[in-house]
CSV table of C-alpha atoms (C1' of nucleotides) in Angstrom, one decimal:
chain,number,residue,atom,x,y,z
A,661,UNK,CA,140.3,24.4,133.7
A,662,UNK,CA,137.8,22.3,132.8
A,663,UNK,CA,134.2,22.3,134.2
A,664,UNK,CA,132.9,18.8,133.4
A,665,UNK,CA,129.3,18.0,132.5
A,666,UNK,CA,127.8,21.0,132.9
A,667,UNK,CA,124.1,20.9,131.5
A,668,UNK,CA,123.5,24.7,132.4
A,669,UNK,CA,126.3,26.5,131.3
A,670,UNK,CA,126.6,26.8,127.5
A,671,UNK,CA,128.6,30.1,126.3
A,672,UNK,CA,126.3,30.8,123.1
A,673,UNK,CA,123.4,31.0,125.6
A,674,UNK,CA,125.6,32.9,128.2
A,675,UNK,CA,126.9,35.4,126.2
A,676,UNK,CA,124.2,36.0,123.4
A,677,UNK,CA,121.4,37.2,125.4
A,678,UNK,CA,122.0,41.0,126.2
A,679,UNK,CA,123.9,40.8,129.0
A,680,UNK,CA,127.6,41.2,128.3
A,681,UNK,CA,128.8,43.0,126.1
A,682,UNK,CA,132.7,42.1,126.1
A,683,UNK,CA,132.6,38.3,124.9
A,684,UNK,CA,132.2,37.7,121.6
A,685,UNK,CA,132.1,34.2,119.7
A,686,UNK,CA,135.2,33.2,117.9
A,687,UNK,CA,134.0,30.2,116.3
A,688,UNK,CA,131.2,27.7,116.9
A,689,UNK,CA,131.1,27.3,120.7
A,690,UNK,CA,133.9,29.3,121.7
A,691,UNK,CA,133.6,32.8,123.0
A,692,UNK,CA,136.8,35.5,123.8
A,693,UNK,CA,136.5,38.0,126.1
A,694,UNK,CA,137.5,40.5,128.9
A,695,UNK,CA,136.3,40.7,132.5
A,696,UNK,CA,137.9,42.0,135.6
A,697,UNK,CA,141.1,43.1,133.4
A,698,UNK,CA,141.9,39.6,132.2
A,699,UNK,CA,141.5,37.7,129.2
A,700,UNK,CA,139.3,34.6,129.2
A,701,UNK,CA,138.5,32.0,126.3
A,702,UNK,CA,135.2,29.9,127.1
A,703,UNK,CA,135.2,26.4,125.0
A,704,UNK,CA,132.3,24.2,124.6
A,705,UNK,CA,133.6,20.6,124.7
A,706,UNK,CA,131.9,17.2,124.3
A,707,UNK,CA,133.2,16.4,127.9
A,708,UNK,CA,132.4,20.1,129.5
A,709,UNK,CA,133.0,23.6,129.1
A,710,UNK,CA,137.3,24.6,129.3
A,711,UNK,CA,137.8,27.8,130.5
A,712,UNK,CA,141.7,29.4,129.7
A,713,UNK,CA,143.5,30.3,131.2
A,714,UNK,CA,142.2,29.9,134.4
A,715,UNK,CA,144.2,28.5,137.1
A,716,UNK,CA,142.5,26.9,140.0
A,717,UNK,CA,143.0,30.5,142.2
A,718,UNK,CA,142.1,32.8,140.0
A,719,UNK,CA,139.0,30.0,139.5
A,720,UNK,CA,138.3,30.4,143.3
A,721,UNK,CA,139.1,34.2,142.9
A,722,UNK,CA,137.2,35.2,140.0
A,723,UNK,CA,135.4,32.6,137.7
A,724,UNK,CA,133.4,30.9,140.2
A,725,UNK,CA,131.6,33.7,141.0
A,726,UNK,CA,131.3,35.5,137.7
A,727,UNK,CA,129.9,32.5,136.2
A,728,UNK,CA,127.4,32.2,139.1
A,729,UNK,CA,128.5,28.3,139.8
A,730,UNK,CA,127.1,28.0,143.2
A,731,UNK,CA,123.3,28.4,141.8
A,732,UNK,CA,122.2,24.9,140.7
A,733,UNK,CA,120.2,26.3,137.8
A,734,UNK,CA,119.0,22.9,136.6
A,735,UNK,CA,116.9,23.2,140.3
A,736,UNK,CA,115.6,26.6,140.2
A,737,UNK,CA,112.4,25.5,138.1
A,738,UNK,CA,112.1,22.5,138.4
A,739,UNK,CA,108.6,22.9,139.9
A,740,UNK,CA,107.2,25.7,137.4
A,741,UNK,CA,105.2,24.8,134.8
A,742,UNK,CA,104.3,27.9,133.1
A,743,UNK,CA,104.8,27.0,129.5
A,744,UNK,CA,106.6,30.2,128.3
A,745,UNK,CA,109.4,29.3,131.0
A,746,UNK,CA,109.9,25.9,130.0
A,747,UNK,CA,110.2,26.7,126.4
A,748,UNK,CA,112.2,29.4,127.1
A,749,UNK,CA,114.6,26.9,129.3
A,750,UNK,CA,114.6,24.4,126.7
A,751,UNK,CA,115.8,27.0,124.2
A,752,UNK,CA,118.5,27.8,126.4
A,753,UNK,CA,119.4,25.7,128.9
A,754,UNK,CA,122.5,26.4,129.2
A,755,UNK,CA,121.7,30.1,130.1
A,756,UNK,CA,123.4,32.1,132.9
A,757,UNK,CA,123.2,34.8,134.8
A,758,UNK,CA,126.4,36.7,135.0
A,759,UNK,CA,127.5,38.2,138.2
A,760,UNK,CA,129.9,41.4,136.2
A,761,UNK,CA,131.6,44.0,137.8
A,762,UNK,CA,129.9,46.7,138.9
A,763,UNK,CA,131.1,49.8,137.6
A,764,UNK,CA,131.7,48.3,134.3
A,765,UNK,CA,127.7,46.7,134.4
A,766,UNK,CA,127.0,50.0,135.3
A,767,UNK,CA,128.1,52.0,132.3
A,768,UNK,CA,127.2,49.6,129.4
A,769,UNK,CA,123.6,49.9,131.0
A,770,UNK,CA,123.4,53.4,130.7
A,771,UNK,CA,124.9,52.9,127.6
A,772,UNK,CA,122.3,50.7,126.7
A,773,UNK,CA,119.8,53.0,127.0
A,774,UNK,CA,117.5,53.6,123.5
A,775,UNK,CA,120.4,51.8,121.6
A,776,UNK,CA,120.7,48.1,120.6
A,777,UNK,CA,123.2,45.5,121.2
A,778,UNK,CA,125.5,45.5,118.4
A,779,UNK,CA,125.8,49.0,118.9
A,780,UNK,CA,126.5,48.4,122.5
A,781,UNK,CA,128.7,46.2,122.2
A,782,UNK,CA,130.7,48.4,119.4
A,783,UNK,CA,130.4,51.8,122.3
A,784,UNK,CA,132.0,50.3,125.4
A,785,UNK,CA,134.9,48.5,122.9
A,786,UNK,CA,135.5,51.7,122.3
A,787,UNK,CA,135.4,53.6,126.0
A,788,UNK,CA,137.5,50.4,127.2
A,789,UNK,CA,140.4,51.3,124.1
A,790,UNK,CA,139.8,54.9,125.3
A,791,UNK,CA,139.9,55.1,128.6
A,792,UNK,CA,140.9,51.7,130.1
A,793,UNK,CA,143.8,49.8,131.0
A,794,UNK,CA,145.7,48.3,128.6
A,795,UNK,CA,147.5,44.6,128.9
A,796,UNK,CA,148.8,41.8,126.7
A,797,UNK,CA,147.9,38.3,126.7
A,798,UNK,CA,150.1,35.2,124.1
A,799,UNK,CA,151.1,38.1,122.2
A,800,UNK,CA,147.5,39.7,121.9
A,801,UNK,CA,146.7,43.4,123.0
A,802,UNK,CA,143.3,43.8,124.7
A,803,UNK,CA,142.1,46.7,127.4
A,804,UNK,CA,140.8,46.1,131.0
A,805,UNK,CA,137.7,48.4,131.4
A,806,UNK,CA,138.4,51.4,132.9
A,807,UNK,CA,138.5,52.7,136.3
A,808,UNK,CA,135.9,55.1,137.7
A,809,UNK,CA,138.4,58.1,138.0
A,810,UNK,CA,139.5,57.7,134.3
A,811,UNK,CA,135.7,57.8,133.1
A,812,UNK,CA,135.2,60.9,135.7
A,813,UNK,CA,137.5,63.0,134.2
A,814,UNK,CA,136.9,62.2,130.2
A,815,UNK,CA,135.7,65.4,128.7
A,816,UNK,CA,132.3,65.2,127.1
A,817,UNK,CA,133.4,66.4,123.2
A,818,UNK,CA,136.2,63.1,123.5
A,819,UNK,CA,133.1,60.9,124.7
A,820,UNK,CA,130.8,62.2,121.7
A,821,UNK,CA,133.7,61.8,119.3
A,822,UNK,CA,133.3,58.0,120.6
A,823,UNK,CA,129.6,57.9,119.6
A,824,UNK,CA,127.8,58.2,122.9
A,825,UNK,CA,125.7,61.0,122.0
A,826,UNK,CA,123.7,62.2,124.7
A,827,UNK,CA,124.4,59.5,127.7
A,828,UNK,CA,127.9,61.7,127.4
A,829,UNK,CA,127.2,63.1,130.8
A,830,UNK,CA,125.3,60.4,132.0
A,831,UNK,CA,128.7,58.2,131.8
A,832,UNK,CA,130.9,61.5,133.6
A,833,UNK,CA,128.2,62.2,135.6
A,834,UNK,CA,127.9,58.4,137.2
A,835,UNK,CA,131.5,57.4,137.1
A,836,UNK,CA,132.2,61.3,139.1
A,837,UNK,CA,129.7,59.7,142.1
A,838,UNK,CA,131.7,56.4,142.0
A,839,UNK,CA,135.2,57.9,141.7
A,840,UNK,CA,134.2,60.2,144.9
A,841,UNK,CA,132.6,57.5,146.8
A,842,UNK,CA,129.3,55.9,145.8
A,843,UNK,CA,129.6,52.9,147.4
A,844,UNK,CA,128.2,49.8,144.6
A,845,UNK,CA,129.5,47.4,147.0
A,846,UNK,CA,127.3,48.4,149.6
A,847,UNK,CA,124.4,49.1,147.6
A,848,UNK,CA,125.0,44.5,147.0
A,849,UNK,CA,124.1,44.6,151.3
A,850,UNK,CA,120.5,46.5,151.1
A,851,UNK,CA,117.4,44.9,150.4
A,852,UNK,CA,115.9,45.0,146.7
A,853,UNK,CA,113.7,48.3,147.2
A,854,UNK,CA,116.5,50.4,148.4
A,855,UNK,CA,119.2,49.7,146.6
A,856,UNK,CA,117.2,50.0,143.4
A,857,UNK,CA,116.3,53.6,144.6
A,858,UNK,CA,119.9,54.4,145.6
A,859,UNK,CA,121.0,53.0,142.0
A,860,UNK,CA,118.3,55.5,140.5
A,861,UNK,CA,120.3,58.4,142.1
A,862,UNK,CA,123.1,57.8,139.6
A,863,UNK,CA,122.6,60.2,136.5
A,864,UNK,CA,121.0,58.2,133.6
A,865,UNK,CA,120.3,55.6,135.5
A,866,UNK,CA,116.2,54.7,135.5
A,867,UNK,CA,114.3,51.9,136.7
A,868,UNK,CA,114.9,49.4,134.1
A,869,UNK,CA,119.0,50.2,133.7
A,870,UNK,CA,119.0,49.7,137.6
A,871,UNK,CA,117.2,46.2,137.8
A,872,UNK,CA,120.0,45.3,134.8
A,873,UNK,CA,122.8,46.7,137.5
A,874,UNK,CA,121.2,45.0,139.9
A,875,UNK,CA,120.6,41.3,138.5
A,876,UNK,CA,123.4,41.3,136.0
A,877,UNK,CA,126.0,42.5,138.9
A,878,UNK,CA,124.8,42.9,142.4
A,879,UNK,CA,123.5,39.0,142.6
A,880,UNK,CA,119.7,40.5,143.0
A,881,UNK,CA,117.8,37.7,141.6
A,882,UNK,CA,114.2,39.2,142.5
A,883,UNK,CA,115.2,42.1,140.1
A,884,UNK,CA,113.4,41.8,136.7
A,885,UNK,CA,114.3,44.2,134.4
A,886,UNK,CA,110.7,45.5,132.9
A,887,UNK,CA,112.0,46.8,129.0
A,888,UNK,CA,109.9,46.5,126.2
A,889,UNK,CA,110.6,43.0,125.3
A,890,UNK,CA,109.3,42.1,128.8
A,891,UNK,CA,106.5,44.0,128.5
A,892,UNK,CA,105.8,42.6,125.5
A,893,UNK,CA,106.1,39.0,126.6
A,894,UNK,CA,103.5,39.4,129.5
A,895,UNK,CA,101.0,41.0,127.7
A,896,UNK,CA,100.8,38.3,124.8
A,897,UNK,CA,101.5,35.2,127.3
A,898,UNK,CA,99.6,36.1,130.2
A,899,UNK,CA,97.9,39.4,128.7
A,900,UNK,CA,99.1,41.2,132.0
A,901,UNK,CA,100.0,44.8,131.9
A,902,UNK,CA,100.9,46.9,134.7
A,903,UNK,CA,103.5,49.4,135.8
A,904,UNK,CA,106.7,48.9,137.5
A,905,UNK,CA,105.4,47.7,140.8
A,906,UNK,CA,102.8,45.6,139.5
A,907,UNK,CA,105.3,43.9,137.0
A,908,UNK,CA,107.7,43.1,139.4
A,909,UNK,CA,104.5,41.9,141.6
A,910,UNK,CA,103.9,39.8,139.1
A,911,UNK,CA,106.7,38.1,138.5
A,912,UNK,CA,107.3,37.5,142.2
A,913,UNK,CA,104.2,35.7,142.3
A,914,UNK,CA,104.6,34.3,139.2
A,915,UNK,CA,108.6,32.7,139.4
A,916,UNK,CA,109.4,33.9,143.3
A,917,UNK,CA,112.6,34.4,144.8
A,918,UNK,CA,114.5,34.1,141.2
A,919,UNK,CA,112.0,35.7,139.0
A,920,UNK,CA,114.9,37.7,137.2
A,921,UNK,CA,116.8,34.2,136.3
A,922,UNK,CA,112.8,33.4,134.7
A,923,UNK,CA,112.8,36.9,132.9
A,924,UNK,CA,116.9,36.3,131.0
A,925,UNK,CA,115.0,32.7,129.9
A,926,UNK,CA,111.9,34.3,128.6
A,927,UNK,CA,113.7,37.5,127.0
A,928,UNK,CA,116.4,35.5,125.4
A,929,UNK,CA,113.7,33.2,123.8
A,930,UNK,CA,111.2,35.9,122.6
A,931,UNK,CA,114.1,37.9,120.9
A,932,UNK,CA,115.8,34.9,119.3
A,933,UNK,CA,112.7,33.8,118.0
A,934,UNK,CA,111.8,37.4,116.9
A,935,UNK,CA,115.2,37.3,114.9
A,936,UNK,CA,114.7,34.2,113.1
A,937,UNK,CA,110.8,35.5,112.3
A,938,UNK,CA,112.4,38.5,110.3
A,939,UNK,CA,115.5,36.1,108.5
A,940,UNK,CA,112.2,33.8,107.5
A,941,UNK,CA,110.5,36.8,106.0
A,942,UNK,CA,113.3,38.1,104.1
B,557,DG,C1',119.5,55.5,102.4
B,558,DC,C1',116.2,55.1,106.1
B,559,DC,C1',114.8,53.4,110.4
B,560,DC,C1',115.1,52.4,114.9
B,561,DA,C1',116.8,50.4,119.2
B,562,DG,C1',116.5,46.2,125.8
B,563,DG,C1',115.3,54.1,128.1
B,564,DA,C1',116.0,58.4,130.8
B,565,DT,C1',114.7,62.9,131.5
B,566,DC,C1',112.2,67.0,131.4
B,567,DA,C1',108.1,69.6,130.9
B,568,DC,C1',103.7,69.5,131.5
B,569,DC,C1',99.1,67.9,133.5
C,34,DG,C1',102.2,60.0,139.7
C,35,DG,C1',101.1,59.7,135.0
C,36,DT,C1',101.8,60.9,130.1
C,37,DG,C1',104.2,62.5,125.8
C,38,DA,C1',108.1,64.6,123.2
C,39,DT,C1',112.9,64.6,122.7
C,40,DC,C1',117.6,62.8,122.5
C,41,DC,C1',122.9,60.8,119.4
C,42,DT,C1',124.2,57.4,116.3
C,43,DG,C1',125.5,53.5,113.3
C,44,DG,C1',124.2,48.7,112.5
C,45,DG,C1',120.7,46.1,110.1
DNA sequence: GCCCAGGATCACC
DNA sequence: GGTGATCCTGGG
C-alpha cells in the first residue's frame, strides 16, 4: 500500500529516535521490521512512503493505527514558536509517534532501563528468538514477540544467559501481573495521573519507563517522558529544572495537550546532534 | 580494554 | 519526599 505525499511520516525519523526497537534500516530509506506478529517493510519513495505487505484490511486493522495516521502532525505546531521545537521539527519532520503494543512497549522499556539503544535493540531480538512466536515470511524466518505467559514462566538463569542482568525479574515479575490479569488495555481508559501510577505498580517500572508505556503505546500524548536527555534539554534551552511534576507542568504549559509529541522532536534532535558532535571530534 | 548508558530500587535521612 | 549508592552487560 502506498501512502502518497506524506510530509510527516519519514521511516529514518520514525524508527531512529528511541522508540522501537524491532525496525531496523535495510538500506537508505527502507526499514524491516516486526510488530503485532507480522512482518512489515516501510519504503521511502519519491511519490510517498510503500508499506508491504499491507493489504487494505490489515491497513484498517493494524497500520493505521500503529503509524498514528489519524494525527495531522503537520497541524499540531503550527502555532508554537519556541525555537528548540521548530528546529527540532525541521530536523525531523517526518517524525512519528508510534502507537506499539503494549506488553511488548512494556518490556523493552524496562529493558531500557540504564542501558542504551543498540544494546536494546540487541536484548529484546533476543527475548523475541527466545521466548516468542515464530513465523515465516517469502521464505524469511522472523519471531512475533512473545506472549505474557511465555515471559511469566522464563526462569531467571535462561533470562541472564540472554544478557538482561538485573531487570531479570523485573521482566518475570511484570509479564506474571499481565499473564494473571493486569489489564494494559484498561489502564489506555484512565486519565494521565492514574494510569501512570497503576503502570508504576508493575515491578521495574518507574516514572520515566511508564510515561514511555504510556506515550509510545497507550496513545497518552500529555506523557513526557523526563530522562536525562530531557532534563538536559530544558535546563540548557530554557534553564528550567524541576522534579517530575514540575517538568511535566512545564511542558503542559509549554506545548499543551501534545507536549510528549514536542519532547520525541526535541530528544531526537539533541541526541542526533550530540552524535554528530562526537563523529566531528574524532 | 575501559566506560557508560534514555533508570529503578533500596536504604537511609 | 528527597538524596545517594548499587546494579548486569556488551556496544562504542
Amino acid at each position: 500500500m502506498l501512502l502518497q505525499a506524506q510530509r510527516c511520516f519519514a521511516p529514518q525519523d520514525i524508527f531512529e529516535n528511541g522508540q522501537a526497537f524491532r525496525f531496523g534500516k535495510v538500506r537508505d530509506g527502507v526499514y524491516e521490521g516486526v510488530a503485532h506478529g507480522r512482518f512489515l517493510r516501510v519504503t521511502q519513495r519519491p511519490d510517498g512512503v510503500f508499506l508491504y505487505p499491507c493489504e487494505a484490511r490489515a491497513f484498517e486493522e493494524i497500520w493505521r493505527h500503529f503509524f498514528d495516521l489519524d494525527i495531522c502532525y503537520e497541524a499540531l505546531f503550527e502555532d508554537c514558536d519556541d525555537a528548540a521545537l521548530r528546529s527540532g521539527i525541521a530536523y525531523a519532520p517526518g517524525l512519528r509517534i508510534l502507537n506499539q503494543q503494549p506488553f511488548e512497549t512494556l518490556i523493552s522499556f524496562i529493558l531500557s532501563a540504564n542501558n542504551h539503544d543498540a544494546r536494546i535493540r540487541s536484548l529484546v531480538d533476543k527475548i523475541c528468538s527466545a521466548y516468542g512466536a515464530p513465523f515465516s515470511f517469502e521464505g524469511n524466518p522472523y519471531h512475533a514477540f512473545p506472549e505474557p505467559q511465555a515471559l511469566a514462566q522464563a526462569c531467571e538463569a535462561d533470562l541472564r544467559t540472554l544478557g538482561v542482568g538485573y531487570r531479570a525479574p523485573y521482566l518475570i515479575g511484570a509479564s506474571r501481573s499481565i499473564a494473571e490479569g493486569f489489564d494494559l488495555d484498561a489502564v489506555a481508559q484512565m486519565d494521565y495521573a492514574a494510569a501512570k501510577r497503576r503502570l508504576m505498580e508493575l515491578p521495574g517500572v518507574g516514572a520515566k519507563v511508564a510515561d514511555c508505556i504510556l506515550l509510545f503505546s497507550l496513545s497518552f500524548r500529555e506523557a513526557f517522558p523526563a530522562d536525562v536527555w530531557v532534563r538536559r534539554i530544558l535546563q540548557d534551552t530554557y534553564d528550567f529544572c524541576g522534579n517530575d511534576k514540575q517538568i511535566f507542568e512545564f511542558a503542559q504549559a509549554k506545548f499543551g495537550a501534545c507536549a510528549g509529541i514536542a519532547q520525541q522532536y526535541l530528544f531526537h534532535h539533541a541526541r542526533e546532534s550530540a552524535k554528530q558532535a562526537r563523529t566531528l571530534n574524532v
